[in-house]
Amino acid sequence: MKALIMAGGSGTRLWPLSREKYPKQFLKVLGDKSLLKLTYERLLNFLDHSDIMIATSYEYEYHVRNHLYPYEGYSLILEPEKKNTGPTVMLGILFALEKLSSSEDDVLFVVPSDHYLSPTEKYVSYLKFGAKLAMMGYIVTFGIKPSYPDTNFGYIKLGKSILSEGDYTAYQMERFVEKPSYTVAQNFLEEGSYMWNSGNFALTLKTGLEEIKENAPELWQFAREGFEHALENYSKLPEIAFDYIEMEKTKKGAVIPMDINWSDVGSFEGLYKVLPVNDRGNAHVGDTLIMDAENTLAYSTERLVALIGVSDVAVIEERDAVLVVRRDASHKVRDLVNKLKSMGRREAKYHVEIHERWGRRLLLDEGNTYKIYRLTIYPQREIGPHMHMHSTRTWMILSGTLLFNVKSEEKFVSVGDSCFAGKATPYFIKNQGFIPAELIEVRVGEYLGDEDVIPQ
């Protein structure tokens, strides 16, 4: 069995926590692990690292690697540009067959990287049941019983029963409706035979190829030439949703209703619904204080967030922005982000935390002639060698031990030590230790952009 985690999407519905360059799958909204890492660890309950593929775009490569640290052994599929999920799944199928030497009869689980599911043990048991159905030739999706008429989900109508095992039953997929109107969704809810599409799938690699050949011939012309050909011609691939191929077009659809806690965490209202609340309906994350308030969401990443005498609002604090919104209007956050983009605001696109091949950097403060970052350098990774023409660098070590090479002079530095590199001065920093190292970096100069890097 193999799994493909789809982690290439970008989203802004959880702004200011998520940004175009820092999408939802990398957020730690449910604890100290990102949604991506939680997804990965769920799969480790029945798969090895070598059985897991992660598809993402080139620009998110180090986001993925850093968020999954210290895990290794998985396969990373880097998409040259963002397409829809159809090409992504096609790449996963071809990669499994050609690079992982999988059999066409192997079951592939296709899972999103940014959903909330619990309990894990029950979720895994549903997937294992789904694998049995997939080996019978079905395209298996996992449904969630609707609790309200949401128009953002696909709806699946259950047909006749196919297979039962204990508490689990699989049904033929009789009909699929993508994002219906509110009235239609309300009718589906009242009828009782429709499920939300959870975005989790199971199928054999052979069935996946057959479905692409039959239902997406414009993809098949690339798939039949193999993984490398598809990757090299990625810009020519049509933008087709996997749901279109495997839900709207297939004649092999099957549904397994899952009786678990699930959310796509697609808005702050969605986040509120999966967080624990107190006796007055208040959910809070981070450094918060709530007085005389009801049904609120208070979210702090750095500073104290205090709420007094309010109800039904969400207050979201990020280091460079604060959002205050009525919970029932959280779907309008996307409109706010579009407004910020039209104004050319950096906050719409970029997060204060940036992931690099060596680790990550967090912007702490900035002015016209300076920027201050907190850097984290992972073990056996390095910065440089390079130099900067328009700014100096000063570093103060907060944890770990690092090897600094400035102007060909090497020395080890540890907690409390500092180093300096002037303009046009070659330097190299490496973490040769076994734990991540943290340091403060101060940039001073006339130009502080990331483009001022000259490799050595």
Coordinates of C-alpha atoms in Angstrom, one line a residue:
M1 CA 0.0 0.0 0.0
K2 CA 1.1 3.5 -0.8
A3 CA -0.2 7.0 0.1
L4 CA -0.1 10.3 -1.7
I5 CA -0.5 13.5 0.4
M6 CA -1.6 16.4 -1.7
A7 CA 0.2 19.5 -0.2
G8 CA 0.5 21.9 -3.1
G9 CA -2.6 24.0 -2.6
S10 CA -2.5 27.7 -1.6
G11 CA -5.2 29.3 0.4
T12 CA -6.0 32.5 2.2
R13 CA -9.3 31.7 4.1
L14 CA -7.4 31.6 7.4
W15 CA -5.6 34.9 6.8
P16 CA -3.6 36.4 8.6
L17 CA -2.4 32.9 9.8
S18 CA -2.2 31.6 6.2
R19 CA -0.9 33.5 3.2
E20 CA -0.4 32.8 -0.5
K21 CA 3.2 31.8 0.2
Y22 CA 2.3 30.1 3.5
P23 CA -0.9 28.0 3.0
K24 CA -3.0 26.2 5.5
Q25 CA -1.3 22.9 5.5
F26 CA 1.7 24.4 7.2
L27 CA -0.3 26.0 10.1
K28 CA 0.0 24.7 13.6
V29 CA -3.6 25.6 14.5
L30 CA -4.4 22.4 16.5
G31 CA -1.3 22.2 18.7
D32 CA 2.5 22.2 18.1
K33 CA 2.4 20.3 14.9
S34 CA 1.3 21.5 11.5
L35 CA -1.7 20.0 9.7
L36 CA 0.7 18.4 7.2
K37 CA 2.7 16.7 10.0
L38 CA -0.5 15.5 11.7
T39 CA -1.6 14.0 8.3
Y40 CA 1.8 12.3 7.8
E41 CA 1.8 10.9 11.3
R42 CA -1.7 9.5 10.9
L43 CA -0.4 7.5 7.9
L44 CA 2.6 6.2 9.9
N45 CA 0.1 4.2 11.9
F46 CA 0.0 1.6 9.1
L47 CA 2.5 2.7 6.5
D48 CA 6.3 3.1 6.5
H49 CA 8.0 6.4 5.5
S50 CA 9.1 4.8 2.2
D51 CA 5.4 4.2 1.4
I52 CA 4.4 7.8 1.6
M53 CA 4.6 10.3 -1.3
I54 CA 4.0 14.1 -0.9
A55 CA 3.1 16.2 -3.9
T56 CA 3.8 19.9 -3.6
S57 CA 5.0 22.8 -5.7
Y58 CA 8.6 23.8 -6.0
E59 CA 8.1 26.9 -3.8
Y60 CA 6.9 24.8 -0.9
E61 CA 9.7 22.2 -1.0
Y62 CA 11.5 23.5 2.2
H63 CA 8.2 24.2 3.9
V64 CA 7.5 20.4 3.6
R65 CA 11.0 19.3 4.6
N66 CA 11.1 21.6 7.6
H67 CA 7.6 20.8 8.9
L68 CA 8.3 17.1 8.6
Y69 CA 11.7 17.3 10.3
P70 CA 13.2 15.0 11.6
Y71 CA 11.3 12.4 9.5
E72 CA 13.1 11.1 6.4
G73 CA 12.5 8.4 3.8
Y74 CA 9.4 9.7 2.2
S75 CA 9.2 10.7 -1.5
L76 CA 8.8 14.3 -2.5
I77 CA 7.2 15.0 -5.8
L78 CA 7.7 18.6 -6.9
E79 CA 5.3 20.1 -9.3
P80 CA 6.8 22.7 -11.6
E81 CA 3.6 24.8 -11.4
K82 CA 0.3 24.7 -9.7
K83 CA -2.3 22.6 -11.4
N84 CA -5.5 21.0 -10.3
T85 CA -5.6 17.7 -8.4
G86 CA -6.0 15.5 -11.5
P87 CA -2.4 16.0 -12.7
T88 CA -1.2 15.7 -9.1
V89 CA -2.7 12.2 -8.6
M90 CA -1.5 11.2 -12.1
L91 CA 2.0 12.0 -11.1
G92 CA 1.6 10.1 -7.8
I93 CA 0.4 7.0 -9.7
L94 CA 3.3 7.1 -12.2
F95 CA 5.9 7.8 -9.5
A96 CA 4.7 4.8 -7.4
L97 CA 4.9 2.5 -10.5
E98 CA 8.2 3.8 -11.9
K99 CA 10.2 5.1 -8.9
L100 CA 9.0 2.9 -6.1
S101 CA 8.6 -0.3 -8.1
S102 CA 5.0 -0.7 -7.0
S103 CA 2.7 -3.3 -8.5
E104 CA -0.3 -2.1 -10.4
D105 CA -2.4 -4.0 -7.9
D106 CA -1.0 -1.9 -5.0
V107 CA -3.6 0.3 -3.2
L108 CA -3.0 4.0 -3.3
F109 CA -4.6 6.3 -0.7
V110 CA -5.0 9.9 -1.8
V111 CA -5.4 12.2 1.2
P112 CA -5.4 16.0 1.7
S113 CA -2.7 17.5 3.8
D114 CA -4.8 20.1 5.7
H115 CA -7.8 18.4 7.3
Y116 CA -8.7 17.5 10.9
L117 CA -9.6 13.9 11.6
S118 CA -10.0 12.1 14.9
P119 CA -9.8 9.6 16.4
T120 CA -6.8 8.4 14.4
E121 CA -7.3 4.7 15.1
K122 CA -10.8 4.7 13.7
Y123 CA -9.7 6.7 10.7
V124 CA -7.0 4.2 9.9
S125 CA -9.5 1.3 10.3
Y126 CA -11.7 2.9 7.7
L127 CA -8.8 3.2 5.3
K128 CA -7.9 -0.4 5.7
F129 CA -11.5 -1.4 5.0
G130 CA -11.4 0.9 2.0
A131 CA -8.3 -0.9 0.7
K132 CA -10.3 -4.2 0.5
L133 CA -12.9 -2.5 -1.6
A134 CA -10.2 -0.8 -3.8
M135 CA -8.7 -4.3 -4.5
M136 CA -12.1 -5.3 -5.8
G137 CA -11.7 -2.6 -8.5
Y138 CA -13.7 0.3 -7.0
I139 CA -12.7 3.9 -6.7
V140 CA -13.4 4.5 -3.0
T141 CA -14.2 7.7 -1.4
F142 CA -14.9 8.3 2.3
G143 CA -18.0 10.2 3.2
I144 CA -19.0 12.3 6.2
K145 CA -22.6 12.6 7.3
P146 CA -23.6 16.3 6.8
S147 CA -24.5 18.2 10.0
Y148 CA -25.6 21.4 8.2
P149 CA -26.2 22.5 4.6
D150 CA -22.7 23.6 3.6
T151 CA -22.3 24.7 0.0
N152 CA -18.5 24.4 0.0
F153 CA -18.5 20.6 -0.2
G154 CA -19.3 17.9 -2.7
Y155 CA -22.3 15.7 -1.9
I156 CA -22.4 11.9 -2.6
K157 CA -25.6 10.0 -2.8
L158 CA -25.4 6.5 -1.3
G159 CA -26.6 3.6 -3.5
K160 CA -27.0 -0.1 -2.7
S161 CA -24.8 -1.8 -0.2
I162 CA -21.6 -3.5 -1.6
L163 CA -19.7 -4.9 1.4
S164 CA -20.1 -5.0 5.1
E165 CA -17.6 -5.8 7.8
G166 CA -18.4 -5.3 11.4
D167 CA -19.6 -1.7 11.9
Y168 CA -18.4 -0.7 8.4
T169 CA -20.5 -0.7 5.2
A170 CA -19.6 0.4 1.7
Y171 CA -22.2 1.5 -0.8
Q172 CA -22.2 2.2 -4.5
M173 CA -21.9 5.8 -5.4
E174 CA -25.2 6.7 -7.0
R175 CA -24.7 10.4 -7.6
F176 CA -22.1 13.1 -7.0
V177 CA -23.0 16.8 -6.8
E178 CA -20.2 19.4 -6.4
K179 CA -20.9 22.4 -4.3
P180 CA -24.7 22.6 -4.6
S181 CA -26.8 25.7 -3.8
Y182 CA -28.0 26.2 -0.2
T183 CA -31.5 25.0 -1.1
V184 CA -30.2 21.9 -2.7
A185 CA -27.8 21.2 0.1
Q186 CA -30.7 21.6 2.6
N187 CA -32.8 19.1 0.6
F188 CA -29.8 16.6 0.6
L189 CA -29.6 17.0 4.4
E190 CA -33.3 16.3 4.9
E191 CA -33.2 13.3 2.5
G192 CA -30.5 11.7 4.6
S193 CA -28.8 9.6 1.9
Y194 CA -26.1 12.1 1.0
M195 CA -22.6 12.3 2.4
W196 CA -20.0 15.1 2.3
N197 CA -17.0 14.2 0.3
S198 CA -14.1 14.1 2.8
G199 CA -11.4 14.3 0.1
N200 CA -9.9 10.9 1.0
F201 CA -9.7 8.2 -1.6
A202 CA -8.5 4.6 -2.1
L203 CA -7.9 2.9 -5.4
T204 CA -5.4 0.6 -7.0
L205 CA -2.7 2.0 -9.3
K206 CA -4.1 0.0 -12.1
T207 CA -7.7 1.3 -11.6
G208 CA -6.3 4.8 -11.4
L209 CA -4.6 4.5 -14.8
E210 CA -7.7 2.9 -16.4
E211 CA -9.9 5.8 -15.1
I212 CA -7.5 8.4 -16.4
K213 CA -7.4 6.7 -19.8
E214 CA -11.2 6.4 -20.0
N215 CA -12.3 9.7 -18.3
A216 CA -9.5 12.1 -18.9
P217 CA -7.9 11.3 -22.3
E218 CA -6.2 14.7 -22.4
L219 CA -4.2 13.6 -19.3
W220 CA -3.7 10.0 -20.6
Q221 CA -1.7 11.2 -23.6
F222 CA 1.0 12.3 -21.1
A223 CA 0.5 9.5 -18.6
R224 CA 1.2 6.8 -21.1
E225 CA 4.7 8.3 -21.8
G226 CA 5.7 8.0 -18.1
F227 CA 6.5 10.1 -15.1
E228 CA 9.5 12.1 -16.5
H229 CA 7.6 12.9 -19.7
A230 CA 4.6 14.2 -17.7
L231 CA 6.8 16.2 -15.4
E232 CA 8.8 17.8 -18.3
N233 CA 5.5 18.7 -20.1
Y234 CA 3.7 19.8 -16.9
S235 CA 2.8 23.2 -18.3
K236 CA 0.8 21.5 -21.1
L237 CA -1.3 19.4 -18.8
P238 CA -4.9 20.4 -18.5
E239 CA -6.2 21.6 -15.1
I240 CA -8.6 18.8 -14.3
A241 CA -9.8 18.0 -10.7
F242 CA -9.3 14.5 -9.5
D243 CA -12.9 14.7 -8.2
Y244 CA -14.1 15.2 -11.8
I245 CA -12.3 12.1 -13.0
E246 CA -13.0 9.8 -10.0
M247 CA -16.4 11.2 -8.8
E248 CA -18.3 12.8 -11.7
K249 CA -17.2 10.5 -14.5
T250 CA -16.4 7.1 -13.0
K251 CA -18.7 4.1 -13.1
K252 CA -16.7 2.4 -10.4
G253 CA -17.5 4.7 -7.5
A254 CA -18.0 3.4 -3.9
V255 CA -18.6 5.3 -0.7
I256 CA -17.7 4.4 2.9
P257 CA -19.4 6.6 5.4
M258 CA -17.0 7.5 8.2
D259 CA -18.4 8.1 11.7
I260 CA -15.5 10.3 12.9
N261 CA -14.8 13.9 13.7
W262 CA -13.8 15.6 10.5
S263 CA -13.3 19.2 9.2
D264 CA -11.5 20.7 6.3
V265 CA -10.6 23.7 8.6
G266 CA -11.6 25.9 5.7
S267 CA -12.5 29.0 7.7
F268 CA -12.3 30.4 11.2
E269 CA -15.8 29.1 11.8
G270 CA -14.5 25.7 10.8
L271 CA -11.5 26.0 13.1
Y272 CA -13.9 27.1 16.0
K273 CA -15.9 23.9 15.5
V274 CA -12.9 21.6 16.1
L275 CA -11.4 23.5 19.0
P276 CA -12.4 22.7 22.7
V277 CA -14.7 25.4 24.2
N278 CA -15.4 26.4 27.7
D279 CA -18.9 26.5 29.4
R280 CA -19.7 29.8 27.6
G281 CA -18.7 28.6 24.2
N282 CA -15.4 30.4 24.0
A283 CA -12.4 28.8 22.2
H284 CA -8.9 30.2 22.8
V285 CA -5.5 29.4 21.5
G286 CA -2.2 30.9 22.8
D287 CA -1.9 33.8 25.2
T288 CA -5.5 35.0 25.6
L289 CA -7.8 36.4 28.3
I290 CA -11.6 36.3 27.9
M291 CA -14.0 38.1 30.2
D292 CA -17.8 38.4 30.0
A293 CA -17.8 36.9 26.4
E294 CA -19.7 34.2 24.7
N295 CA -19.1 32.0 21.6
T296 CA -15.8 33.7 20.7
L297 CA -12.6 32.5 19.1
A298 CA -9.5 34.2 20.4
Y299 CA -6.2 33.2 18.7
S300 CA -2.8 34.5 19.7
T301 CA 0.5 33.6 18.1
E302 CA 2.8 36.1 20.0
R303 CA 1.0 38.8 22.0
L304 CA -1.8 38.8 24.6
V305 CA -5.3 38.9 23.1
A306 CA -8.0 40.1 25.5
L307 CA -11.7 40.0 24.8
I308 CA -14.3 41.7 27.1
G309 CA -18.1 41.8 26.7
V310 CA -18.3 40.5 23.1
S311 CA -20.0 37.5 21.5
D312 CA -19.8 35.5 18.3
V313 CA -16.5 37.1 17.1
A314 CA -13.1 35.8 16.1
V315 CA -10.0 37.7 17.0
I316 CA -6.9 36.4 15.3
E317 CA -3.5 37.8 16.1
E318 CA -0.4 37.3 13.9
R319 CA 2.9 39.1 14.3
D320 CA 2.2 41.5 11.5
A321 CA -1.6 41.7 11.4
V322 CA -4.7 41.4 13.5
L323 CA -8.1 40.2 12.2
V324 CA -11.4 40.9 14.0
V325 CA -14.5 39.3 12.3
R326 CA -17.9 38.0 13.2
R327 CA -17.8 34.2 13.2
D328 CA -20.7 34.0 10.8
A329 CA -18.8 36.3 8.3
S330 CA -15.5 34.4 8.3
H331 CA -16.2 33.3 4.7
K332 CA -15.6 36.9 3.7
V333 CA -11.9 36.7 4.7
R334 CA -11.1 35.8 1.2
D335 CA -12.6 39.1 0.0
L336 CA -10.4 41.0 2.4
V337 CA -7.3 39.2 1.1
N338 CA -8.3 40.2 -2.5
K339 CA -8.6 43.8 -1.3
L340 CA -5.2 43.6 0.3
K341 CA -3.7 42.2 -2.9
S342 CA -5.3 45.0 -5.0
M343 CA -3.6 47.5 -2.6
G344 CA -0.2 45.7 -3.1
R345 CA 0.1 44.9 0.6
R346 CA 2.9 42.4 1.5
E347 CA 0.7 40.9 4.2
A348 CA -1.6 39.3 1.6
K349 CA 1.2 37.2 0.1
Y350 CA 4.0 36.8 2.5
H351 CA 4.2 35.3 6.0
V352 CA 6.6 36.6 8.6
E353 CA 8.1 33.1 8.7
I354 CA 10.0 31.9 5.7
H355 CA 11.3 28.4 5.1
E356 CA 14.7 27.9 3.5
R357 CA 16.8 24.8 2.5
W358 CA 18.8 25.2 5.8
G359 CA 15.8 25.9 8.1
R360 CA 13.6 28.8 8.7
R361 CA 13.7 32.5 9.5
L362 CA 11.2 34.6 11.4
L363 CA 11.0 38.4 10.9
L364 CA 11.1 40.1 14.4
D365 CA 11.4 43.7 13.4
E366 CA 12.4 46.0 10.5
G367 CA 13.1 49.6 9.6
N368 CA 14.4 51.5 6.6
T369 CA 18.0 50.4 7.2
Y370 CA 17.7 47.2 9.3
K371 CA 15.9 43.9 9.6
I372 CA 16.0 41.5 12.6
Y373 CA 15.4 37.8 12.1
R374 CA 15.3 34.7 14.4
L375 CA 17.0 31.9 12.4
T376 CA 16.6 28.1 13.0
I377 CA 19.3 26.0 11.3
Y378 CA 18.6 22.2 11.3
P379 CA 21.4 19.6 11.9
Q380 CA 23.8 19.0 9.0
R381 CA 22.4 22.0 7.1
E382 CA 24.3 25.2 6.1
I383 CA 23.9 28.8 5.0
G384 CA 26.2 29.9 2.2
P385 CA 28.9 30.2 1.2
H386 CA 27.9 33.6 -0.1
M387 CA 28.2 37.3 0.6
H388 CA 26.2 40.5 0.4
M389 CA 27.1 43.8 -1.3
H390 CA 24.7 46.2 0.4
S391 CA 24.4 45.1 4.0
T392 CA 26.2 43.7 7.0
R393 CA 25.2 40.7 9.1
T394 CA 25.6 40.2 12.9
W395 CA 24.6 37.0 14.6
M396 CA 24.0 36.1 18.2
I397 CA 23.7 32.4 19.1
L398 CA 20.7 31.5 21.2
S399 CA 21.1 27.7 21.2
G400 CA 23.2 25.0 19.7
T401 CA 26.8 25.1 18.3
L402 CA 27.6 26.3 14.9
L403 CA 30.7 26.4 12.6
F404 CA 31.3 29.9 11.2
N405 CA 33.7 30.6 8.4
V406 CA 34.2 34.3 7.7
K407 CA 36.9 35.3 5.2
S408 CA 38.2 31.8 5.3
E409 CA 38.7 31.9 9.1
E410 CA 36.8 29.1 10.9
K411 CA 35.6 28.9 14.5
F412 CA 32.9 27.2 16.5
V413 CA 30.4 29.4 18.3
S414 CA 27.9 28.5 20.9
V415 CA 25.2 30.1 23.2
G416 CA 26.0 33.8 23.9
D417 CA 28.7 34.1 21.2
S418 CA 28.4 36.5 18.3
C419 CA 29.8 36.8 14.8
F420 CA 30.0 39.6 12.2
A421 CA 30.3 39.7 8.4
G422 CA 30.8 43.0 6.7
K423 CA 29.8 44.0 3.2
A424 CA 31.4 42.0 0.4
T425 CA 32.7 39.5 3.0
P426 CA 32.3 35.8 2.1
Y427 CA 30.9 33.6 4.9
F428 CA 29.6 30.2 5.6
I429 CA 27.5 28.8 8.5
K430 CA 27.0 25.1 9.3
N431 CA 25.2 23.2 12.0
Q432 CA 27.4 20.1 12.5
G433 CA 25.5 19.2 15.7
F434 CA 22.6 17.0 16.4
I435 CA 19.9 19.5 17.5
P436 CA 18.5 22.6 15.7
A437 CA 20.4 25.8 16.4
E438 CA 18.8 29.2 16.9
L439 CA 20.3 32.6 16.4
I440 CA 19.4 36.2 16.0
E441 CA 20.4 37.8 12.7
V442 CA 20.6 41.6 12.3
R443 CA 20.9 43.0 8.8
V444 CA 22.0 46.6 8.4
G445 CA 22.5 48.5 5.2
E446 CA 21.0 50.5 2.3
Y447 CA 19.4 47.5 0.6
L448 CA 18.1 44.5 2.7
G449 CA 16.3 42.5 0.0
D450 CA 16.8 38.7 -0.3
E451 CA 18.2 39.3 -3.8
D452 CA 21.4 40.7 -2.4
V453 CA 23.1 37.3 -2.3
I454 CA 26.2 36.5 -4.3
P455 CA 27.1 32.8 -4.2
Q456 CA 30.8 32.0 -3.6

